[in-house]
Coordinates of C-alpha atoms in Angstrom, one line a residue:
D1 CA 33.7 -38.0 -92.3
T2 CA 32.9 -35.5 -89.7
I3 CA 34.6 -37.5 -86.9
R4 CA 37.7 -37.9 -89.0
Q5 CA 37.9 -34.2 -89.5
H6 CA 38.5 -33.6 -85.8
G7 CA 41.2 -36.2 -85.2
A8 CA 42.8 -39.4 -86.4
D9 CA 41.7 -41.3 -83.3
G10 CA 39.1 -41.2 -80.6
L11 CA 36.4 -42.8 -78.5
V12 CA 32.8 -42.7 -79.8
L13 CA 30.1 -43.4 -77.1
L14 CA 26.6 -44.3 -78.0
P15 CA 23.6 -45.6 -75.9
N16 CA 23.1 -49.3 -75.8
T17 CA 19.7 -49.2 -77.5
R18 CA 18.5 -50.8 -80.7
R19 CA 19.2 -47.7 -82.6
G20 CA 22.5 -47.1 -80.8
T21 CA 23.9 -50.6 -81.6
L22 CA 22.8 -50.3 -85.2
L23 CA 24.6 -46.9 -85.5
A24 CA 27.7 -48.4 -83.7
A25 CA 27.9 -51.1 -86.4
K26 CA 27.7 -48.5 -89.2
L27 CA 30.2 -46.2 -87.6
G28 CA 32.6 -49.1 -86.9
Y29 CA 32.5 -50.0 -90.6
R30 CA 33.0 -46.4 -91.8
L31 CA 35.8 -45.6 -89.3
K32 CA 37.4 -49.1 -89.5
A33 CA 37.0 -49.2 -85.8
A34 CA 36.5 -52.0 -83.3
V35 CA 33.0 -52.0 -81.8
S36 CA 32.1 -53.2 -78.2
N37 CA 28.5 -53.2 -77.1
D38 CA 27.0 -53.0 -73.6
A39 CA 30.3 -51.9 -71.9
S40 CA 30.1 -52.1 -68.0
T41 CA 33.5 -50.5 -67.5
V42 CA 35.7 -48.4 -69.7
S43 CA 39.3 -47.3 -69.0
V44 CA 41.9 -45.6 -71.3
Q45 CA 45.6 -46.1 -71.0
D46 CA 48.4 -45.1 -73.5
G47 CA 45.6 -43.9 -75.8
K48 CA 43.9 -47.3 -76.0
A49 CA 40.5 -48.2 -74.5
T50 CA 40.0 -51.3 -72.3
V51 CA 36.4 -52.4 -72.0
K52 CA 34.6 -54.9 -69.9
H53 CA 31.2 -56.4 -70.6
M54 CA 29.0 -59.4 -69.9
V55 CA 29.5 -62.5 -72.0
Y56 CA 27.8 -65.9 -72.1
G57 CA 24.5 -64.5 -71.1
G58 CA 25.9 -62.8 -68.0
L59 CA 27.8 -65.9 -66.7
A60 CA 31.2 -64.2 -67.1
I61 CA 32.9 -60.9 -67.7
G62 CA 34.9 -60.4 -70.9
E63 CA 37.7 -57.8 -71.2
E64 CA 38.8 -56.3 -74.5
R65 CA 41.7 -53.9 -75.3
I66 CA 40.8 -52.1 -78.4
A67 CA 43.8 -51.6 -80.7
T68 CA 42.1 -49.7 -83.6
P69 CA 42.6 -45.9 -83.7
Y70 CA 38.9 -45.3 -83.2
A71 CA 36.8 -47.2 -80.7
V72 CA 33.0 -47.3 -80.8
L73 CA 31.2 -48.3 -77.6
T74 CA 27.6 -48.6 -76.5
I75 CA 26.7 -48.2 -72.9
S76 CA 23.5 -49.0 -71.1
S77 CA 21.7 -46.2 -69.2
G78 CA 22.6 -46.3 -65.5
T79 CA 25.9 -48.2 -65.9
F80 CA 27.9 -45.3 -64.5
D81 CA 27.4 -42.8 -61.7
A82 CA 27.0 -39.2 -62.7
A83 CA 30.3 -37.4 -62.3
Q84 CA 30.5 -34.4 -59.9
P85 CA 30.7 -31.0 -61.6
D86 CA 34.3 -29.8 -62.1
A87 CA 34.5 -26.1 -63.1
S88 CA 38.2 -26.4 -63.9
R89 CA 37.5 -28.7 -66.9
T90 CA 36.6 -27.2 -70.3
G91 CA 35.7 -28.5 -73.7
E92 CA 35.1 -27.4 -77.2
T93 CA 31.8 -27.5 -79.2
H94 CA 32.1 -28.0 -82.9
T95 CA 29.2 -26.9 -85.1
V96 CA 28.7 -29.4 -88.0
E97 CA 26.8 -28.6 -91.2
W98 CA 24.0 -31.1 -91.9
Q99 CA 24.7 -33.1 -95.1
A100 CA 21.7 -35.1 -96.5
P101 CA 22.5 -38.7 -97.3
A102 CA 22.7 -39.8 -100.8
V103 CA 19.9 -42.3 -100.3
A104 CA 17.3 -40.9 -98.0
I105 CA 14.4 -42.4 -96.2
A106 CA 11.1 -40.8 -96.7
R107 CA 8.7 -40.7 -93.7
T108 CA 5.2 -41.3 -94.8
A109 CA 3.4 -41.4 -91.5
T110 CA 4.0 -41.4 -87.7
Q111 CA 2.2 -43.4 -84.9
A112 CA 2.5 -42.7 -81.3
R113 CA 4.0 -45.6 -79.4
Q114 CA 1.8 -47.0 -76.7
S115 CA 3.8 -47.1 -73.5
N116 CA 3.8 -45.4 -70.1
S117 CA 6.5 -42.8 -69.8
V118 CA 8.6 -43.5 -66.8
D119 CA 12.2 -42.7 -65.9
L120 CA 13.3 -45.7 -63.8
D121 CA 17.0 -44.7 -63.9
K122 CA 16.2 -41.9 -61.5
A123 CA 13.6 -43.7 -59.2
R124 CA 14.6 -43.9 -55.5
L125 CA 12.3 -46.8 -54.9
V126 CA 11.6 -49.6 -57.3
V127 CA 9.2 -52.5 -57.0
S128 CA 10.0 -55.2 -59.6
V129 CA 7.8 -58.2 -60.5
G130 CA 8.7 -61.6 -61.9
R131 CA 6.7 -64.5 -63.2
G132 CA 6.3 -65.6 -59.6
I133 CA 3.6 -62.9 -59.3
G134 CA 1.4 -65.5 -61.0
S135 CA -0.6 -63.6 -63.6
K136 CA -0.9 -60.2 -65.3
D137 CA -3.9 -59.4 -63.0
N138 CA -1.8 -59.8 -59.9
I139 CA 0.5 -57.0 -61.1
A140 CA -2.2 -54.7 -59.8
L141 CA -1.1 -55.7 -56.2
A142 CA 2.4 -54.5 -56.9
E143 CA 1.0 -51.3 -58.4
Q144 CA -0.9 -50.6 -55.1
L145 CA 2.3 -51.0 -53.2
C146 CA 4.0 -48.6 -55.6
K147 CA 1.3 -46.0 -55.0
A148 CA 1.5 -46.5 -51.2
I149 CA 5.3 -45.9 -51.0
G150 CA 5.9 -43.7 -54.0
A151 CA 7.8 -46.3 -55.9
E152 CA 8.1 -47.0 -59.6
L153 CA 7.2 -50.4 -61.1
A154 CA 9.7 -52.6 -63.0
C155 CA 9.9 -56.2 -64.1
S156 CA 12.1 -59.1 -65.1
R157 CA 12.7 -59.9 -68.7
P158 CA 10.4 -62.9 -68.9
V159 CA 7.5 -60.8 -67.7
A160 CA 8.1 -58.2 -70.5
E161 CA 9.3 -60.4 -73.4
N162 CA 7.8 -63.9 -72.8
E163 CA 4.6 -63.2 -71.0
K164 CA 4.0 -59.7 -72.5
W165 CA 2.5 -58.6 -69.2
M166 CA 4.5 -55.3 -69.1
E167 CA 6.3 -52.9 -71.4
H168 CA 9.8 -53.8 -72.7
E169 CA 11.0 -50.4 -71.3
R170 CA 10.5 -51.6 -67.8
Y171 CA 12.5 -54.8 -67.6
V172 CA 15.7 -54.9 -65.6
G173 CA 18.8 -56.8 -66.5
I174 CA 21.3 -57.4 -69.3
S175 CA 20.8 -55.4 -72.4
N176 CA 18.2 -53.1 -70.8
L177 CA 17.9 -51.2 -67.5
M178 CA 20.8 -51.1 -65.0
L179 CA 19.3 -49.6 -61.9
K180 CA 20.8 -48.1 -58.6
P181 CA 17.9 -47.2 -56.4
E182 CA 17.8 -46.8 -52.7
L183 CA 15.4 -49.7 -52.4
Y184 CA 14.8 -52.6 -55.0
L185 CA 11.9 -54.8 -53.9
A186 CA 11.9 -57.9 -55.9
V187 CA 8.6 -59.7 -56.0
G188 CA 8.4 -63.2 -57.4
I189 CA 11.8 -62.9 -59.1
S190 CA 14.1 -65.9 -59.0
G191 CA 17.4 -63.9 -59.1
Q192 CA 19.2 -65.2 -62.1
I193 CA 22.4 -63.4 -62.8
Q194 CA 21.0 -62.0 -66.1
H195 CA 18.5 -60.0 -64.0
M196 CA 20.7 -59.2 -60.9
V197 CA 23.4 -57.5 -63.1
G198 CA 20.7 -54.8 -63.5
A199 CA 19.8 -54.6 -59.8
N200 CA 22.8 -55.6 -57.8
A201 CA 24.0 -52.0 -57.4
S202 CA 20.9 -51.1 -55.4
Q203 CA 21.5 -49.8 -51.9
T204 CA 19.1 -52.2 -50.3
I205 CA 17.5 -55.4 -51.9
F206 CA 14.2 -56.9 -50.4
A207 CA 13.0 -60.1 -51.9
I208 CA 9.7 -61.9 -51.7
N209 CA 9.6 -65.4 -53.0
K210 CA 7.9 -68.6 -52.0
D211 CA 11.0 -70.7 -52.9
K212 CA 13.3 -70.4 -50.0
N213 CA 16.2 -71.7 -52.2
A214 CA 15.7 -69.0 -54.9
P215 CA 19.1 -67.3 -55.9
I216 CA 17.5 -63.9 -55.1
F217 CA 18.0 -64.5 -51.4
Q218 CA 21.8 -64.6 -52.0
Y219 CA 21.6 -61.0 -53.1
A220 CA 18.9 -59.8 -50.8
D221 CA 19.5 -57.7 -47.6
Y222 CA 16.1 -58.7 -46.4
G223 CA 13.7 -61.4 -47.5
I224 CA 10.3 -63.0 -47.0
V225 CA 9.6 -66.6 -48.0
G226 CA 6.0 -66.8 -49.0
D227 CA 3.3 -66.2 -51.6
A228 CA 3.6 -62.7 -53.0
V229 CA -0.1 -62.6 -53.8
K230 CA -0.9 -62.9 -50.0
I231 CA 2.1 -60.8 -48.7
L232 CA 1.7 -57.8 -51.0
P233 CA -1.7 -56.7 -49.7
A234 CA -0.6 -57.0 -46.1
L235 CA 2.6 -55.1 -46.8
T236 CA 0.8 -52.4 -48.7
A237 CA -1.7 -52.0 -45.8
A238 CA 1.1 -51.7 -43.2
L239 CA 3.2 -49.2 -45.1
A240 CA 0.2 -47.1 -46.0
R241 CA -0.6 -46.3 -42.4

């Protein structure tokens, strides 16, 4: 109702998180609006939004022109570069009075979530591990490299969701992190498109993989073919000097 009070049409942008996509669906129903999740590009022409996003698990790009007066979009963090400040542009702030919902949810308790707080979106250097690292214990080798060069640690989706070796918040790829660091060092990552859409915007990609035919080498600027468990300690020692 508040959105309708400020215009008969418009573009509503939300983060592409679990909560954001849930809210997008509810707003789409209430506003009778088309909803598009995980948008990678957005353009507006003649008052209508055109959106592109990954389809078929990242194997293709789908394009949608939204015809409804309102459009509700979710966007992953890091998808777009920050715009340069423009002092000539102005906007309006509308103060909205809080209206309690007719059916409220009562919070009976809270529990702190067990996860490491890290802002990978802003990291200059990222070391990312895949299942090729071999085991959860071997991730310590990547952590030592991170400490030596001042990098943040990330991972592929299978490491977080299948193996449960690392937190969900650290996996790079479709439906999660879209990174643009100065250096992305991929360790034991095969390089499937579902992962690379989240890392391909990196300024420099360095890959370590024992499979010389791994797709990651098609994206990498530099690469080493070999066992990451043997290479990481040597690389850490060399860079720590």
